[in-house]
mmCIF file of C-alpha atoms in Angstrom:
data_model
loop_
_atom_site.group_PDB
_atom_site.id
_atom_site.type_symbol
_atom_site.label_atom_id
_atom_site.label_comp_id
_atom_site.label_asym_id
_atom_site.label_seq_id
_atom_site.Cartn_x
_atom_site.Cartn_y
_atom_site.Cartn_z
ATOM 1 C CA MET F 1 11.494 22.745 26.590
ATOM 2 C CA GLY F 2 14.639 23.548 28.097
ATOM 3 C CA GLN F 3 16.082 20.056 26.301
ATOM 4 C CA ILE F 4 15.566 21.463 23.206
ATOM 5 C CA HIS F 5 17.649 24.573 23.627
ATOM 6 C CA THR F 6 20.572 22.234 24.908
ATOM 7 C CA LEU F 7 20.287 20.101 22.267
ATOM 8 C CA ILE F 8 20.541 23.254 20.040
ATOM 9 C CA THR F 9 23.409 24.637 21.570
ATOM 10 C CA GLN F 10 24.846 21.052 21.666
ATOM 11 C CA LEU F 11 24.057 19.890 18.089
ATOM 12 C CA GLY F 12 22.820 23.125 16.414
ATOM 13 C CA ARG F 13 19.750 23.858 14.624
ATOM 14 C CA ASP F 14 19.432 21.334 11.891
ATOM 15 C CA GLN F 15 20.267 18.291 13.895
ATOM 16 C CA ALA F 16 18.192 19.037 16.765
ATOM 17 C CA LYS F 17 15.735 19.367 14.506
ATOM 18 C CA ALA F 18 16.291 16.170 12.684
ATOM 19 C CA LEU F 19 15.805 14.301 15.779
ATOM 20 C CA GLN F 20 12.085 15.562 16.001
ATOM 21 C CA THR F 21 9.285 13.458 14.370
ATOM 22 C CA ASP F 22 7.019 16.159 15.225
ATOM 23 C CA PRO F 23 6.332 18.824 12.657
ATOM 24 C CA ASP F 24 4.882 21.298 15.664
ATOM 25 C CA GLN F 25 8.262 20.412 17.603
ATOM 26 C CA ARG F 26 10.505 21.229 14.590
ATOM 27 C CA SER F 27 8.712 24.623 14.110
ATOM 28 C CA LEU F 28 9.570 25.300 18.142
ATOM 29 C CA VAL F 29 13.283 24.327 17.383
ATOM 30 C CA ASP F 30 13.281 27.184 15.057
ATOM 31 C CA VAL F 31 11.974 29.740 17.002
ATOM 32 C CA ALA F 32 14.200 28.468 19.782
ATOM 33 C CA ALA F 33 17.050 28.614 17.814
ATOM 34 C CA ALA F 34 16.287 32.040 16.495
ATOM 35 C CA VAL F 35 15.967 32.793 20.017
ATOM 36 C CA LEU F 36 19.127 31.664 21.099
ATOM 37 C CA GLU F 37 20.866 33.137 17.956
ATOM 38 C CA GLU F 38 19.485 37.008 19.149
ATOM 39 C CA GLU F 39 22.164 39.518 20.103
ATOM 40 C CA ARG F 40 19.834 42.557 20.732
ATOM 41 C CA GLN F 41 18.889 43.121 24.570
ATOM 42 C CA GLU F 42 15.961 45.309 24.086
ATOM 43 C CA LEU F 43 14.078 45.746 27.515
ATOM 44 C CA GLY F 44 10.253 45.856 27.318
ATOM 45 C CA ILE F 45 7.930 46.966 30.404
ATOM 46 C CA THR F 46 4.619 45.934 31.193
ATOM 47 C CA TYR F 47 2.333 46.356 34.227
ATOM 48 C CA SER F 48 2.173 43.879 36.687
ATOM 49 C CA GLY F 49 -1.700 43.500 36.629
ATOM 50 C CA PHE F 50 -1.295 42.226 32.977
ATOM 51 C CA ALA F 51 0.703 39.311 34.116
ATOM 52 C CA LEU F 52 -2.234 38.030 36.291
ATOM 53 C CA THR F 53 -4.929 38.763 34.100
ATOM 54 C CA ALA F 54 -5.277 39.673 30.166
ATOM 55 C CA LEU F 55 -7.132 41.237 27.516
ATOM 56 C CA PRO F 56 -9.638 38.799 25.388
ATOM 57 C CA HIS F 57 -8.035 37.054 22.499
ATOM 58 C CA ARG F 58 -11.003 37.422 20.093
ATOM 59 C CA ARG F 59 -13.329 40.254 19.294
ATOM 60 C CA LEU F 60 -16.408 40.252 21.478
ATOM 61 C CA PRO F 61 -19.723 42.040 20.767
ATOM 62 C CA ASP F 62 -18.918 45.911 20.962
ATOM 63 C CA ASP F 63 -21.210 46.577 23.670
ATOM 64 C CA GLN F 64 -20.184 43.801 26.104
ATOM 65 C CA PRO F 65 -17.688 44.107 29.055
ATOM 66 C CA TRP F 66 -14.521 42.085 29.686
ATOM 67 C CA GLU F 67 -14.232 40.461 33.096
ATOM 68 C CA ARG F 68 -11.339 38.214 34.428
ATOM 69 C CA ARG F 69 -9.557 36.852 37.175
ATOM 70 C CA GLY F 70 -6.361 35.924 38.273
ATOM 71 C CA HIS F 71 -4.656 35.439 41.442
ATOM 72 C CA LYS F 72 -6.329 37.891 44.227
ATOM 73 C CA ILE F 73 -6.948 40.267 41.282
ATOM 74 C CA ARG F 74 -9.688 40.854 38.802
ATOM 75 C CA LEU F 75 -10.014 43.210 35.556
ATOM 76 C CA LEU F 76 -12.977 44.930 34.050
ATOM 77 C CA ILE F 77 -12.508 46.332 30.566
ATOM 78 C CA GLU F 78 -15.387 48.579 29.395
ATOM 79 C CA PRO F 79 -16.142 49.474 26.034
ATOM 80 C CA GLY F 80 -16.243 53.497 25.533
ATOM 81 C CA ARG F 81 -16.870 56.169 22.950
ATOM 82 C CA LEU F 82 -14.366 58.201 20.891
ATOM 83 C CA PRO F 83 -15.875 61.340 19.095
ATOM 84 C CA ILE F 84 -16.148 61.207 15.249
ATOM 85 C CA ARG F 85 -15.599 64.053 12.789
ATOM 86 C CA ASN F 86 -18.796 64.172 11.077
ATOM 87 C CA GLY F 87 -20.340 64.778 15.038
ATOM 88 C CA GLY F 88 -21.618 62.244 17.406
ATOM 89 C CA PHE F 89 -19.547 59.634 19.003
ATOM 90 C CA LYS F 90 -18.522 56.145 18.010
ATOM 91 C CA LEU F 91 -18.891 52.851 20.227
ATOM 92 C CA TYR F 92 -15.416 50.806 20.418
ATOM 93 C CA GLY F 93 -15.596 47.255 21.811
ATOM 94 C CA VAL F 94 -12.711 46.376 24.153
ATOM 95 C CA PRO F 95 -9.473 45.902 22.842
ATOM 96 C CA TYR F 96 -8.257 42.169 21.751
ATOM 97 C CA GLY F 97 -5.852 39.899 20.230
ATOM 98 C CA SER F 98 -1.871 40.376 19.881
ATOM 99 C CA ARG F 99 -1.834 43.463 18.113
ATOM 100 C CA ALA F 100 -3.647 45.255 20.904
ATOM 101 C CA ARG F 101 -1.088 43.647 23.422
ATOM 102 C CA MET F 102 2.025 44.838 21.268
ATOM 103 C CA ILE F 103 0.667 48.298 21.374
ATOM 104 C CA LEU F 104 0.003 48.468 24.972
ATOM 105 C CA LEU F 105 3.819 47.007 25.574
ATOM 106 C CA TYR F 106 5.109 49.933 23.192
ATOM 107 C CA LEU F 107 3.054 52.388 25.416
ATOM 108 C CA GLN F 108 4.274 51.030 28.744
ATOM 109 C CA THR F 109 8.064 50.690 27.714
ATOM 110 C CA ARG F 110 8.660 53.919 26.506
ATOM 111 C CA ALA F 111 6.627 55.571 29.667
ATOM 112 C CA ILE F 112 9.046 53.610 31.888
ATOM 113 C CA GLN F 113 11.899 54.375 29.700
ATOM 114 C CA THR F 114 11.473 58.540 29.589
ATOM 115 C CA ASP F 115 9.802 58.357 32.978
ATOM 116 C CA SER F 116 7.130 60.142 31.285
ATOM 117 C CA ARG F 117 3.120 59.894 30.919
ATOM 118 C CA GLU F 118 3.890 61.477 27.450
ATOM 119 C CA VAL F 119 4.635 59.076 24.752
ATOM 120 C CA GLU F 120 6.107 59.553 21.898
ATOM 121 C CA LEU F 121 4.227 57.706 18.826
ATOM 122 C CA GLY F 122 5.225 58.812 14.696
ATOM 123 C CA ARG F 123 8.641 57.583 13.430
ATOM 124 C CA SER F 124 9.532 56.282 16.947
ATOM 125 C CA MET F 125 6.201 53.775 17.076
ATOM 126 C CA HIS F 126 6.385 52.902 13.161
ATOM 127 C CA GLU F 127 10.188 52.018 13.709
ATOM 128 C CA TRP F 128 9.284 49.878 16.895
ATOM 129 C CA LEU F 129 6.436 47.989 15.081
ATOM 130 C CA ASP F 130 8.534 47.177 12.088
ATOM 131 C CA ARG F 131 11.812 45.966 14.634
ATOM 132 C CA MET F 132 9.220 43.556 16.154
ATOM 133 C CA GLY F 133 7.847 42.293 12.828
ATOM 134 C CA LEU F 134 4.856 44.210 12.156
ATOM 135 C CA SER F 135 5.544 46.205 9.140
ATOM 136 C CA VAL F 136 2.747 48.939 8.971
ATOM 137 C CA GLY F 137 0.746 48.745 5.867
ATOM 138 C CA GLY F 138 -2.488 47.169 4.334
ATOM 139 C CA GLN F 139 -4.286 44.858 6.872
ATOM 140 C CA THR F 140 -1.841 44.955 9.693
ATOM 141 C CA TYR F 141 -2.256 48.837 9.489
ATOM 142 C CA ARG F 142 -5.937 48.550 9.828
ATOM 143 C CA ASP F 143 -5.380 46.100 12.373
ATOM 144 C CA ILE F 144 -3.220 48.187 14.499
ATOM 145 C CA ARG F 145 -5.337 51.603 13.877
ATOM 146 C CA GLU F 146 -8.690 49.465 15.019
ATOM 147 C CA GLN F 147 -6.851 48.060 18.397
ATOM 148 C CA ALA F 148 -5.147 51.580 18.955
ATOM 149 C CA SER F 149 -8.934 53.322 18.991
ATOM 150 C CA ARG F 150 -10.113 50.679 21.381
ATOM 151 C CA ILE F 151 -7.483 51.103 23.959
ATOM 152 C CA ALA F 152 -8.246 54.586 23.782
ATOM 153 C CA ALA F 153 -11.766 54.320 24.409
ATOM 154 C CA CYS F 154 -11.888 51.619 27.085
ATOM 155 C CA ASN F 155 -12.033 51.996 30.788
ATOM 156 C CA LEU F 156 -10.114 49.890 33.053
ATOM 157 C CA THR F 157 -10.759 48.593 36.597
ATOM 158 C CA PHE F 158 -8.310 46.436 38.336
ATOM 159 C CA ALA F 159 -9.384 45.179 41.958
ATOM 160 C CA TRP F 160 -7.002 43.813 44.421
ATOM 161 C CA GLU F 161 -8.327 41.402 46.881
ATOM 162 C CA ASP F 162 -7.158 40.308 50.279
ATOM 163 C CA ALA F 163 -8.302 38.332 53.082
ATOM 164 C CA HIS F 164 -9.837 41.722 54.704
ATOM 165 C CA SER F 165 -10.925 44.103 52.178
ATOM 166 C CA ILE F 166 -10.868 44.917 48.085
ATOM 167 C CA GLY F 167 -9.343 48.128 46.788
ATOM 168 C CA PHE F 168 -9.640 49.350 42.966
ATOM 169 C CA GLU F 169 -8.157 51.670 40.582
ATOM 170 C CA LYS F 170 -10.331 52.547 37.823
ATOM 171 C CA GLY F 171 -9.733 54.937 34.749
ATOM 172 C CA SER F 172 -8.719 54.935 30.946
ATOM 173 C CA ILE F 173 -5.099 53.799 30.051
ATOM 174 C CA VAL F 174 -4.756 56.909 27.559
ATOM 175 C CA LYS F 175 -5.910 60.352 27.978
ATOM 176 C CA GLY F 176 -7.211 62.241 25.137
ATOM 177 C CA GLY F 177 -7.297 59.136 22.632
ATOM 178 C CA ILE F 178 -4.672 58.043 20.177
ATOM 179 C CA HIS F 179 -4.942 60.167 17.111
ATOM 180 C CA PHE F 180 -4.249 59.307 13.127
ATOM 181 C CA SER F 181 -3.053 61.513 11.102
ATOM 182 C CA ALA F 182 -5.383 62.439 7.992
ATOM 183 C CA ASN F 183 -2.806 60.766 5.363
ATOM 184 C CA ALA F 184 -2.154 57.945 7.430
ATOM 185 C CA GLY F 185 -2.599 54.261 6.008
ATOM 186 C CA ALA F 186 -2.095 54.910 2.385
ATOM 187 C CA GLU F 187 1.215 53.125 1.905
ATOM 188 C CA PRO F 188 4.386 52.477 4.070
ATOM 189 C CA GLY F 189 6.238 55.434 4.226
ATOM 190 C CA GLN F 190 3.697 57.604 3.204
ATOM 191 C CA GLY F 191 2.960 60.449 5.879
ATOM 192 C CA SER F 192 2.939 59.611 9.433
ATOM 193 C CA LEU F 193 0.865 57.047 10.981
ATOM 194 C CA TRP F 194 0.012 58.698 14.316
ATOM 195 C CA GLU F 195 0.518 62.170 15.796
ATOM 196 C CA ASP F 196 3.376 63.148 17.627
ATOM 197 C CA ARG F 197 2.543 62.354 21.223
ATOM 198 C CA VAL F 198 -0.047 60.374 23.463
ATOM 199 C CA LEU F 199 -0.668 60.962 27.072
ATOM 200 C CA LEU F 200 -1.119 58.177 29.402
ATOM 201 C CA SER F 201 -3.806 58.688 32.068
ATOM 202 C CA GLU F 202 -2.407 59.507 35.705
ATOM 203 C CA ALA F 203 -3.884 56.709 37.445
ATOM 204 C CA PHE F 204 -2.320 53.945 34.647
ATOM 205 C CA PHE F 205 0.888 55.562 34.591
ATOM 206 C CA ARG F 206 1.388 55.441 38.384
ATOM 207 C CA GLU F 207 0.388 51.854 38.979
ATOM 208 C CA LEU F 208 2.962 50.987 35.892
ATOM 209 C CA LYS F 209 5.937 52.897 37.547
ATOM 210 C CA ALA F 210 4.916 51.252 41.225
ATOM 211 C CA HIS F 211 4.629 47.897 39.449
ATOM 212 C CA PRO F 212 6.430 47.294 36.402
ATOM 213 C CA VAL F 213 7.367 43.613 35.070
ATOM 214 C CA PRO F 214 10.365 43.530 32.565
ATOM 215 C CA ILE F 215 10.425 41.425 29.546
ATOM 216 C CA TRP F 216 12.862 40.685 26.702
ATOM 217 C CA GLU F 217 11.556 42.382 23.605
ATOM 218 C CA PRO F 218 13.154 40.317 21.075
ATOM 219 C CA ALA F 219 11.246 37.017 22.441
ATOM 220 C CA LEU F 220 8.170 39.140 21.966
ATOM 221 C CA ARG F 221 9.178 39.390 18.604
ATOM 222 C CA HIS F 222 9.249 35.673 17.638
ATOM 223 C CA ILE F 223 5.381 35.150 19.225
ATOM 224 C CA GLN F 224 3.846 38.334 18.398
ATOM 225 C CA ASN F 225 1.022 36.553 16.731
ATOM 226 C CA ASN F 226 0.173 34.350 19.506
ATOM 227 C CA SER F 227 -1.649 36.474 21.898
ATOM 228 C CA THR F 228 -2.097 33.414 24.188
ATOM 229 C CA SER F 229 1.703 32.933 24.328
ATOM 230 C CA ILE F 230 2.245 36.175 25.259
ATOM 231 C CA ASP F 231 0.174 36.230 28.122
ATOM 232 C CA ILE F 232 1.956 33.184 29.094
ATOM 233 C CA TYR F 233 5.146 34.452 28.862
ATOM 234 C CA ILE F 234 4.699 37.768 30.505
ATOM 235 C CA TRP F 235 3.047 35.722 33.383
ATOM 236 C CA LEU F 236 6.112 33.572 33.664
ATOM 237 C CA ALA F 237 8.795 36.675 33.686
ATOM 238 C CA TYR F 238 6.491 37.580 36.657
ATOM 239 C CA ARG F 239 6.062 34.643 38.497
ATOM 240 C CA LEU F 240 9.298 32.408 38.071
ATOM 241 C CA HIS F 241 12.061 34.851 39.194
ATOM 242 C CA SER F 242 10.039 36.045 42.333
ATOM 243 C CA LEU F 243 9.853 32.020 43.452
ATOM 244 C CA ASN F 244 11.804 30.542 46.486
ATOM 245 C CA ARG F 245 10.917 27.205 45.542
ATOM 246 C CA SER F 246 8.903 24.841 43.352
ATOM 247 C CA THR F 247 5.292 25.718 43.041
ATOM 248 C CA PRO F 248 2.413 23.551 41.794
ATOM 249 C CA ILE F 249 -0.439 25.096 39.771
ATOM 250 C CA THR F 250 -3.214 23.165 39.163
ATOM 251 C CA TRP F 251 -5.091 23.039 36.258
ATOM 252 C CA LEU F 252 -7.960 24.728 37.414
ATOM 253 C CA ALA F 253 -6.316 27.739 38.490
ATOM 254 C CA VAL F 254 -4.742 27.546 34.794
ATOM 255 C CA PHE F 255 -7.919 27.577 33.610
ATOM 256 C CA GLU F 256 -9.482 30.053 35.536
ATOM 257 C CA GLN F 257 -6.822 32.833 34.446
ATOM 258 C CA PHE F 258 -6.348 31.621 30.741
ATOM 259 C CA GLY F 259 -9.239 29.708 29.717
ATOM 260 C CA ALA F 260 -11.736 32.385 28.390
ATOM 261 C CA GLY F 261 -13.460 30.985 25.328
ATOM 262 C CA TYR F 262 -13.309 27.453 26.528
ATOM 263 C CA SER F 263 -16.438 25.467 27.864
ATOM 264 C CA ARG F 264 -14.245 22.419 29.026
ATOM 265 C CA LEU F 265 -10.825 21.878 30.817
ATOM 266 C CA ARG F 266 -9.959 19.349 28.442
ATOM 267 C CA ASP F 267 -9.992 21.151 25.212
ATOM 268 C CA PHE F 268 -8.223 24.183 26.848
ATOM 269 C CA ARG F 269 -5.377 22.150 28.322
ATOM 270 C CA LYS F 270 -4.274 20.812 24.785
ATOM 271 C CA ARG F 271 -4.206 24.153 23.488
ATOM 272 C CA PHE F 272 -2.650 25.437 26.696
ATOM 273 C CA ILE F 273 0.135 23.197 26.214
ATOM 274 C CA GLU F 274 0.722 24.409 22.642
ATOM 275 C CA ALA F 275 0.886 27.894 23.438
ATOM 276 C CA LEU F 276 2.997 27.141 26.618
ATOM 277 C CA GLN F 277 5.465 25.254 24.481
ATOM 278 C CA LEU F 278 6.074 28.519 22.273
ATOM 279 C CA ALA F 279 6.026 30.792 25.363
ATOM 280 C CA LEU F 280 9.169 28.797 26.895
ATOM 281 C CA ALA F 281 10.635 28.701 23.388
ATOM 282 C CA VAL F 282 11.427 32.123 23.634
ATOM 283 C CA TYR F 283 12.104 31.839 27.591
ATOM 284 C CA PRO F 284 15.296 29.649 27.283
ATOM 285 C CA ASP F 285 15.671 30.141 31.317
ATOM 286 C CA ALA F 286 12.301 29.273 32.244
ATOM 287 C CA ARG F 287 11.594 25.944 34.209
ATOM 288 C CA VAL F 288 8.354 24.564 34.056
ATOM 289 C CA ASP F 289 7.276 20.916 34.260
ATOM 290 C CA VAL F 290 3.898 19.721 32.595
ATOM 291 C CA GLU F 291 2.300 17.531 34.893
ATOM 292 C CA GLU F 292 -1.131 15.446 35.105
ATOM 293 C CA GLN F 293 -2.486 17.485 37.904
ATOM 294 C CA GLY F 294 -1.307 21.014 36.373
ATOM 295 C CA LEU F 295 1.977 22.846 36.247
ATOM 296 C CA MET F 296 4.947 22.738 38.267
ATOM 297 C CA LEU F 297 7.032 26.286 38.173
ATOM 298 C CA HIS F 298 10.536 25.836 39.292
ATOM 299 C CA PRO F 299 12.612 29.360 40.771
ATOM 300 C CA SER F 300 14.050 30.696 37.178
ATOM 301 C CA PRO F 301 16.252 33.593 36.199
ATOM 302 C CA PRO F 302 14.129 36.539 35.067
ATOM 303 C CA PRO F 303 14.054 36.899 31.014
ATOM 304 C CA ILE F 304 15.893 40.122 31.522
ATOM 305 C CA PRO F 305 19.116 40.706 33.881
ATOM 306 C CA GLU F 306 17.590 42.501 36.933
ATOM 307 C CA ARG F 307 20.806 44.848 36.883
ATOM 308 C CA LYS F 308 19.865 46.126 33.232
ATOM 309 C CA PHE F 309 16.268 46.683 34.634
ATOM 310 C CA ALA F 310 17.481 48.199 37.478
ATOM 311 C CA GLN F 311 19.472 50.737 35.538
ATOM 312 C CA LEU F 312 16.762 51.560 33.302
ATOM 313 C CA CYS F 313 14.143 52.209 36.249
ATOM 314 C CA ARG F 314 16.923 54.740 38.069
#
């Protein structure tokens, strides 16, 4: 993928596209060129646990929990219930897909930026979603509202394993729910989508502050509809800059982390490579080789300069 960025830099977008015979590769040239043209330097933050495990990509039955295993870490997400206006409680399944990931990114980034569990929603979140290419209206609004409710209702357990013990942290992401105003969702610009603020749980905020992963926000704007590419990008942002030597990752290990929903490794491998190429298109400095036995990860600069991240976290 680095070759495509080099071609674009040397020849320009149009000539780089003309050299590609595969339509999918021409699309990747467009994405890579758009990223190289980005001038904004907004920083995003996510919790390291989401770099090693992830939410489901597709909807599960509402009463079904979700469990994933990463390198020395396990994630369990359990469905939860929220109160409804006419009495009683409604069961919400676990959050899933790209919209849930983008909402979580906003909540985590704003919490770190302000060093506060209390995160502003309303106009601030509306403007951020618009900047990320998610104009809030119609089906997009309904999708975001549904995923926000799932995030508010669910319970997470992260379990870390070492040679001698297992430690875990269990709790919700949001304390008290994400509330929508009564007139939200009619048309874009009419009323506020959300109440003014939401409170992250103490446990989640503590872990986020202790183990943040910096990402380049404009990159995610270009892959915001592909949940697998989002997961791969965050994983590479976490892994590559911490390497001190080239490191092989077997296909079996990749399958265990990213292969939910696939029964056969060979089917997963093809789709994973496609999603990887898109993730690499928005991470120009990433050095990753696809080999017969798996992936070869090479030490690479982080997607956002470390000094910029240090300034934010002071």
